[in-house]
mmCIF file of C-alpha atoms in Angstrom:
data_model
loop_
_atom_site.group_PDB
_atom_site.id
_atom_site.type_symbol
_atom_site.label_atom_id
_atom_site.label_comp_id
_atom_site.label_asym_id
_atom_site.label_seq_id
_atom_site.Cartn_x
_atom_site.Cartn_y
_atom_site.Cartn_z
ATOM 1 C CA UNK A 1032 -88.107 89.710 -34.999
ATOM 2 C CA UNK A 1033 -89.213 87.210 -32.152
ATOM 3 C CA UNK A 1034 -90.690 87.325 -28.821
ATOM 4 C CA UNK A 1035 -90.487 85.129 -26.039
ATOM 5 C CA UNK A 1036 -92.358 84.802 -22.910
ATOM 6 C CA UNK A 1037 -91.788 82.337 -19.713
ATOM 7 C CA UNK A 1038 -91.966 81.663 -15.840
ATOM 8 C CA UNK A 1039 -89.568 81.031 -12.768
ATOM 9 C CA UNK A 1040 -89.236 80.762 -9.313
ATOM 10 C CA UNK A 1041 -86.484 82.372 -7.040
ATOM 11 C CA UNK A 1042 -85.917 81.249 -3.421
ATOM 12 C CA UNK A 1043 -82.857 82.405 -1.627
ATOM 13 C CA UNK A 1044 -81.680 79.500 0.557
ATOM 14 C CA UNK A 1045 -80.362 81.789 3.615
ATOM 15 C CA UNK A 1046 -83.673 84.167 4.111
ATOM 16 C CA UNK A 1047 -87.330 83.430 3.740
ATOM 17 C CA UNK A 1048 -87.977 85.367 0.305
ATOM 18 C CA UNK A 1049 -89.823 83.212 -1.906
ATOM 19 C CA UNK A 1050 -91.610 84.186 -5.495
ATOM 20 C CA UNK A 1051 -92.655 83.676 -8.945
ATOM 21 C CA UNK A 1052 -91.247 85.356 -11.770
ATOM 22 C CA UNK A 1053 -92.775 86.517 -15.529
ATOM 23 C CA UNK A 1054 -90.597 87.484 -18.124
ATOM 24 C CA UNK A 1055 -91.562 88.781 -21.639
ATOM 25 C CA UNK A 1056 -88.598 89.682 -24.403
ATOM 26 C CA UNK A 1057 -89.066 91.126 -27.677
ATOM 27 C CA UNK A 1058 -85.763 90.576 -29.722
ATOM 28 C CA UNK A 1059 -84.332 90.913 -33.022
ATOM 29 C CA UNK A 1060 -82.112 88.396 -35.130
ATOM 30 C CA UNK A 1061 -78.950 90.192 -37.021
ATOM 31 C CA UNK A 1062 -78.008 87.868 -40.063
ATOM 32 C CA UNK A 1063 -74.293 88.890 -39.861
ATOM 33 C CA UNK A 1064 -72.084 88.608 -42.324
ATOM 34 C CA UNK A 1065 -69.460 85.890 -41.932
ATOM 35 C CA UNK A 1066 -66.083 85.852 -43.975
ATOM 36 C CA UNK A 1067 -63.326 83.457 -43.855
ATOM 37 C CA UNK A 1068 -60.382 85.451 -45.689
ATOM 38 C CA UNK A 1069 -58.578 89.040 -45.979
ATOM 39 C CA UNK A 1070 -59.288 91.494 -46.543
ATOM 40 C CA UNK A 1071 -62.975 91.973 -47.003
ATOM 41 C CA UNK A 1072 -64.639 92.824 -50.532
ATOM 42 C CA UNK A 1073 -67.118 94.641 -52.137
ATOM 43 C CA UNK A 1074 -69.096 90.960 -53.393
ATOM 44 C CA UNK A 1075 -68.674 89.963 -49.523
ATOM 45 C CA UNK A 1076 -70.444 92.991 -48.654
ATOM 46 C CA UNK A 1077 -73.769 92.669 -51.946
ATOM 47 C CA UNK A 1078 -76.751 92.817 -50.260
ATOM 48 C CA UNK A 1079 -75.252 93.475 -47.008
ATOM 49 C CA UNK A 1080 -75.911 96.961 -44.949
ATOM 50 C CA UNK A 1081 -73.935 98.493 -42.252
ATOM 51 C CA UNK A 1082 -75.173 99.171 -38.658
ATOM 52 C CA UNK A 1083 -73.783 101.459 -36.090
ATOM 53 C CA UNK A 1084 -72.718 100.346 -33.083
ATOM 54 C CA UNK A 1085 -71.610 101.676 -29.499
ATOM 55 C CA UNK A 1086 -71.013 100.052 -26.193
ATOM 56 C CA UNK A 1087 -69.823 102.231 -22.975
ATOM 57 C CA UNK A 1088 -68.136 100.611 -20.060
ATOM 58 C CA UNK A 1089 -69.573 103.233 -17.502
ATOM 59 C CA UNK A 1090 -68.631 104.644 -14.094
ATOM 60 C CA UNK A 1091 -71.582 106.129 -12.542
ATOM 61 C CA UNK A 1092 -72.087 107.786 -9.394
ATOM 62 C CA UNK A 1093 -75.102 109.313 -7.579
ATOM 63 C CA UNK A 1094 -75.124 112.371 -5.315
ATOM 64 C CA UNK A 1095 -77.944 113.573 -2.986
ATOM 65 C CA UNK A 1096 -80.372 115.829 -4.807
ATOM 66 C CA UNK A 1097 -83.681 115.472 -1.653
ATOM 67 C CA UNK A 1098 -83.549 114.813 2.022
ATOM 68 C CA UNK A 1099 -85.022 111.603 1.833
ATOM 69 C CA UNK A 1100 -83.600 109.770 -1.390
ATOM 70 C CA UNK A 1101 -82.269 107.005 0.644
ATOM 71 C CA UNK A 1102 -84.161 105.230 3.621
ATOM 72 C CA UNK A 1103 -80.249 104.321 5.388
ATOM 73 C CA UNK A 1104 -77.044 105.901 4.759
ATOM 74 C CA UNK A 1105 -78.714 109.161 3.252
ATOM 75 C CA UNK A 1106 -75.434 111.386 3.364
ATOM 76 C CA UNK A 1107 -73.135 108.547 1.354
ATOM 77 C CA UNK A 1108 -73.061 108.671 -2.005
ATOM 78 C CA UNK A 1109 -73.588 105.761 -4.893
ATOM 79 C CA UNK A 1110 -71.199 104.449 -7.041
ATOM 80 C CA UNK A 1111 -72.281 102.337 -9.820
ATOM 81 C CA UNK A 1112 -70.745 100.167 -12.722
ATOM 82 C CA UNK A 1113 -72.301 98.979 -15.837
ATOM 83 C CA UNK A 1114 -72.407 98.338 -19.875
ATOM 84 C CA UNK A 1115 -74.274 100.920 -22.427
ATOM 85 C CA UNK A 1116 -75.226 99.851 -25.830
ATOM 86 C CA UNK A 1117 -75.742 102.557 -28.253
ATOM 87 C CA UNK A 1118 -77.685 101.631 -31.512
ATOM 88 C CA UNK A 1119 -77.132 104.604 -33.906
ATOM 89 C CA UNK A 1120 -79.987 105.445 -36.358
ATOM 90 C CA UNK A 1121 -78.073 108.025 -37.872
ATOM 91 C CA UNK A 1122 -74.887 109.772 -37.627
ATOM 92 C CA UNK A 1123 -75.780 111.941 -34.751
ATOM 93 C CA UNK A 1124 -78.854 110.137 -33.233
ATOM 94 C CA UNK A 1125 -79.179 106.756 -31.596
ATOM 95 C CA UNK A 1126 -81.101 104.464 -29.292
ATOM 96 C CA UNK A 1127 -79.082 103.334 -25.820
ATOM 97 C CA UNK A 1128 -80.173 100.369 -23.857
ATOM 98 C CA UNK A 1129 -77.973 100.581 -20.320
ATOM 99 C CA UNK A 1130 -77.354 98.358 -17.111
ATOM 100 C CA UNK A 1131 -75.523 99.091 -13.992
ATOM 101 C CA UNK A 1132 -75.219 98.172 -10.482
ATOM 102 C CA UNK A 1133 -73.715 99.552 -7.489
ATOM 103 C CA UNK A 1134 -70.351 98.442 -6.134
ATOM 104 C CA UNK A 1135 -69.875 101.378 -3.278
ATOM 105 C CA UNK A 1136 -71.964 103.947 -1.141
ATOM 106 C CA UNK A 1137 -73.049 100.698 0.949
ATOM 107 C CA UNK A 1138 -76.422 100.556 -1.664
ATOM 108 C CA UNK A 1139 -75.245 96.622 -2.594
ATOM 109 C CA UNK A 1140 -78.075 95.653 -3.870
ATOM 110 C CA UNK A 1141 -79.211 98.651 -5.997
ATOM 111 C CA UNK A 1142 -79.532 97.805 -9.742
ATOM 112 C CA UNK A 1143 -81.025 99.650 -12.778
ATOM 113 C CA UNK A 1144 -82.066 99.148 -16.080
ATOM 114 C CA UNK A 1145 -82.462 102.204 -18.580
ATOM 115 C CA UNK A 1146 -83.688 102.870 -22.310
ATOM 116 C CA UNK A 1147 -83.359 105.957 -23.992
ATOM 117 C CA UNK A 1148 -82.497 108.045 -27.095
ATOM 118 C CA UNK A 1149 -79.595 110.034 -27.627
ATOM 119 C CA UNK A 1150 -78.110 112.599 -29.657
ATOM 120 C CA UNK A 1151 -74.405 112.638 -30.305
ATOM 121 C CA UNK A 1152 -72.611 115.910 -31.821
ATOM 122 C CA UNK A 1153 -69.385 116.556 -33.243
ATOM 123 C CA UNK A 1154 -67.814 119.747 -32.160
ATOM 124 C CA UNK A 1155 -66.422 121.255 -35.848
ATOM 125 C CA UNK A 1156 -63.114 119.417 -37.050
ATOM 126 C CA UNK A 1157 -61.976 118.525 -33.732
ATOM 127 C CA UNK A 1158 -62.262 114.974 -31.650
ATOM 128 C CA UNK A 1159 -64.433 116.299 -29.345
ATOM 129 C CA UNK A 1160 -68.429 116.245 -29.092
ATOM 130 C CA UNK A 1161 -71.583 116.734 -27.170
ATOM 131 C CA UNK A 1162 -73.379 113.750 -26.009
ATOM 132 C CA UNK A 1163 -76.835 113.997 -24.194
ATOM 133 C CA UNK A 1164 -79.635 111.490 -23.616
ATOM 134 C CA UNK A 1165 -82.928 110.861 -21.604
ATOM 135 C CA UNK A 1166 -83.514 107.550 -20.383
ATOM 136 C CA UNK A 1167 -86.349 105.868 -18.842
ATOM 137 C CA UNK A 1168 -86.535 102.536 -16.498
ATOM 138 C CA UNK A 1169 -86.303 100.828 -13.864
ATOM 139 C CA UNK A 1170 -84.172 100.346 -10.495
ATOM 140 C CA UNK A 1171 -84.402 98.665 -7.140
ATOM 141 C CA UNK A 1172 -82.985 97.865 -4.107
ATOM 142 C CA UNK A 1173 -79.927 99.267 -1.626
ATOM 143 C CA UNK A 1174 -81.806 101.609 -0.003
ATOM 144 C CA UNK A 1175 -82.994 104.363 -2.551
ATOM 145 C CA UNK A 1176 -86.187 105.321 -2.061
ATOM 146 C CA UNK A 1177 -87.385 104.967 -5.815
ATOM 147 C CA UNK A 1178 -91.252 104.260 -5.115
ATOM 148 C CA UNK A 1179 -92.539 101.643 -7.615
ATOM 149 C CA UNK A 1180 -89.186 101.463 -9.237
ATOM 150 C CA UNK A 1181 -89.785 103.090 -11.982
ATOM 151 C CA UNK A 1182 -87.263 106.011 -12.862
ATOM 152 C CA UNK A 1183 -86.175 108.951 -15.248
ATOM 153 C CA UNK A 1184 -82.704 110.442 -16.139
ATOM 154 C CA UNK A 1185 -81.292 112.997 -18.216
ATOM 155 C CA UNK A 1186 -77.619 113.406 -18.990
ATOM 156 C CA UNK A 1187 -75.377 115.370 -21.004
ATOM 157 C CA UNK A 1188 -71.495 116.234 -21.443
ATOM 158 C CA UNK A 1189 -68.772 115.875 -23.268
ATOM 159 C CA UNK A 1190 -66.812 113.627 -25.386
ATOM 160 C CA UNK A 1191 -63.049 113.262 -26.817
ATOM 161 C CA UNK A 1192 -62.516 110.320 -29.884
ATOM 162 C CA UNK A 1193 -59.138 108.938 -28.970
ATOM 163 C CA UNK A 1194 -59.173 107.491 -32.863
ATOM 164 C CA UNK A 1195 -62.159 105.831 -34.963
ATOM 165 C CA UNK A 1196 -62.943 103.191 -32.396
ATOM 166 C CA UNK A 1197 -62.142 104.562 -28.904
ATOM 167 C CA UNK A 1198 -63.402 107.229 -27.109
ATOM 168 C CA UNK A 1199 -63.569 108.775 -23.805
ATOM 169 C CA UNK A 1200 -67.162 110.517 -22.740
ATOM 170 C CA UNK A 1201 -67.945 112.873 -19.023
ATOM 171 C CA UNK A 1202 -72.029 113.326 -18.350
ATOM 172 C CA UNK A 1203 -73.907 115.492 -15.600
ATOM 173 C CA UNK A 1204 -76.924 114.698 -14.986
ATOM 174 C CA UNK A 1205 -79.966 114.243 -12.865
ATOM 175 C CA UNK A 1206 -82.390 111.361 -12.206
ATOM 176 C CA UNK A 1207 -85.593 111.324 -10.146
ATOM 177 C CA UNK A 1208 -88.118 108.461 -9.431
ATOM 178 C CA UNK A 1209 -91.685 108.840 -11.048
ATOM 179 C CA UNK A 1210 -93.973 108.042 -7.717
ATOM 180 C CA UNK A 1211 -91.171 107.973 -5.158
ATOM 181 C CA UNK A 1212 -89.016 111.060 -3.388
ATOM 182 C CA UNK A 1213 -85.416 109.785 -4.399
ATOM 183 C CA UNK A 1214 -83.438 112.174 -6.566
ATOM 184 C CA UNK A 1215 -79.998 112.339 -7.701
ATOM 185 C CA UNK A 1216 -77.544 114.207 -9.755
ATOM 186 C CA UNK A 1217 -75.121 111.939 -11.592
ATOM 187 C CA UNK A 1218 -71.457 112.010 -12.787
ATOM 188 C CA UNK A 1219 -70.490 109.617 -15.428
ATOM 189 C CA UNK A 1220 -67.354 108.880 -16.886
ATOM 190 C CA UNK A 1221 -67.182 105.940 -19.917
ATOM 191 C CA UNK A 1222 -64.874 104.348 -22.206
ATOM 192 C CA UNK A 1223 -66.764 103.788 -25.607
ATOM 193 C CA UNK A 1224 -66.207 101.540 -28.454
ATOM 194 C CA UNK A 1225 -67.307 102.038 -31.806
ATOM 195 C CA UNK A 1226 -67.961 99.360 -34.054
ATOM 196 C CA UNK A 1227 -69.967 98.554 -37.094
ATOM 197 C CA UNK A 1228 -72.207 95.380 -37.874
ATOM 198 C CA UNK A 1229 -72.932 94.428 -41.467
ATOM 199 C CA UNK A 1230 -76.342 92.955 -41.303
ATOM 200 C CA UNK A 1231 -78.972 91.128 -44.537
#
């Protein structure tokens, strides 16, 4: 484990926005293991155990859910792109770190950052399972009306494995800012990896 904590200043050269910026991390170090030759072995593996891993390339888009969740453009909807990391503690639960930002829907400048738990549920012998998290954050800019930035979602949907690394997952869901009037229901669609980390 490690944490880290440090200071910076942003300008933007074109517009008179000026400030100074904190950052705090909390982090932790895998000790991977690293072999040289094929195929793997059990004596490459001693003392070595296996994490579960995740990561979602994610299409997310944002429909009106209040009058006023956007101050301009309020009847255009959001489209958003980002990365999800999934961190499974189990078999069928995990922890999901996400980031995405919005390409369409004229919102530029909108980005959020999520953290959540999840639950992940195979539907008897076939490829396909349920998949629902709630996430907390925050998000900023293109025109949503998100208060203090601070914001809550909760998805869920469905998911077919294409084989043992690729899969294919579609969420509903709906996300609302804690102190500000913007809400949203939310499609997702995501492409999902699945890959495992052997770790001292």
């Amino acid at each position: 484990l490690f944490a880290e904590a440090g200071i910076g200043y942003v300008k933007t050269p074109q517009a008179s926005f000026k400030a100074v910026s904190y950052t705090g991390r909390i982090g932790y170090h895998f000790n991977m293991l690293n072999v040289h030759h094929e195929p793997v072995t059990l004596h490459d593996l001693a003392g070595f155990t296996s994490s579960y891993f995740r990561i979602r390339a994610t299409n997310q888009s944002y429909y009106k859910a209040s009058a006023n969740w956007r101050s301009h453009h309020a009847n255009m909807n959001v489209d958003t792109l980002g990365v999800q990391i999934d961190y499974f503690l189990h078999q069928n639960f995990y922890l999901t770190g996400q980031g995405l930002a919005a390409y369409k829907g004229m919102a530029g400048a909108y980005m959020t950052g999520l953290l959540g738990a999840g639950i992940r549920l195979p539907l008897f012998s076939t490829p396909l399972f349920l998949n629902a998290e709630v996430l907390a954050g925050a998000a900023g800019g293109g025109g949503l009306n998100l208060g203090g930035g601070l914001i809550e979602q909760m998805n869920g949907g469905l998911g077919y494995q294409l084989n043992n690394d690729l899969g294919l997952i579609a969420q509903y869901g709906y996300m609302s800012a804690i102190q500000g009037p913007f809400r949203a229901k939310t499609v997702s669609l995501s492409l999902a990896y699945n890959f495992t980390l052997f770790t001292k």
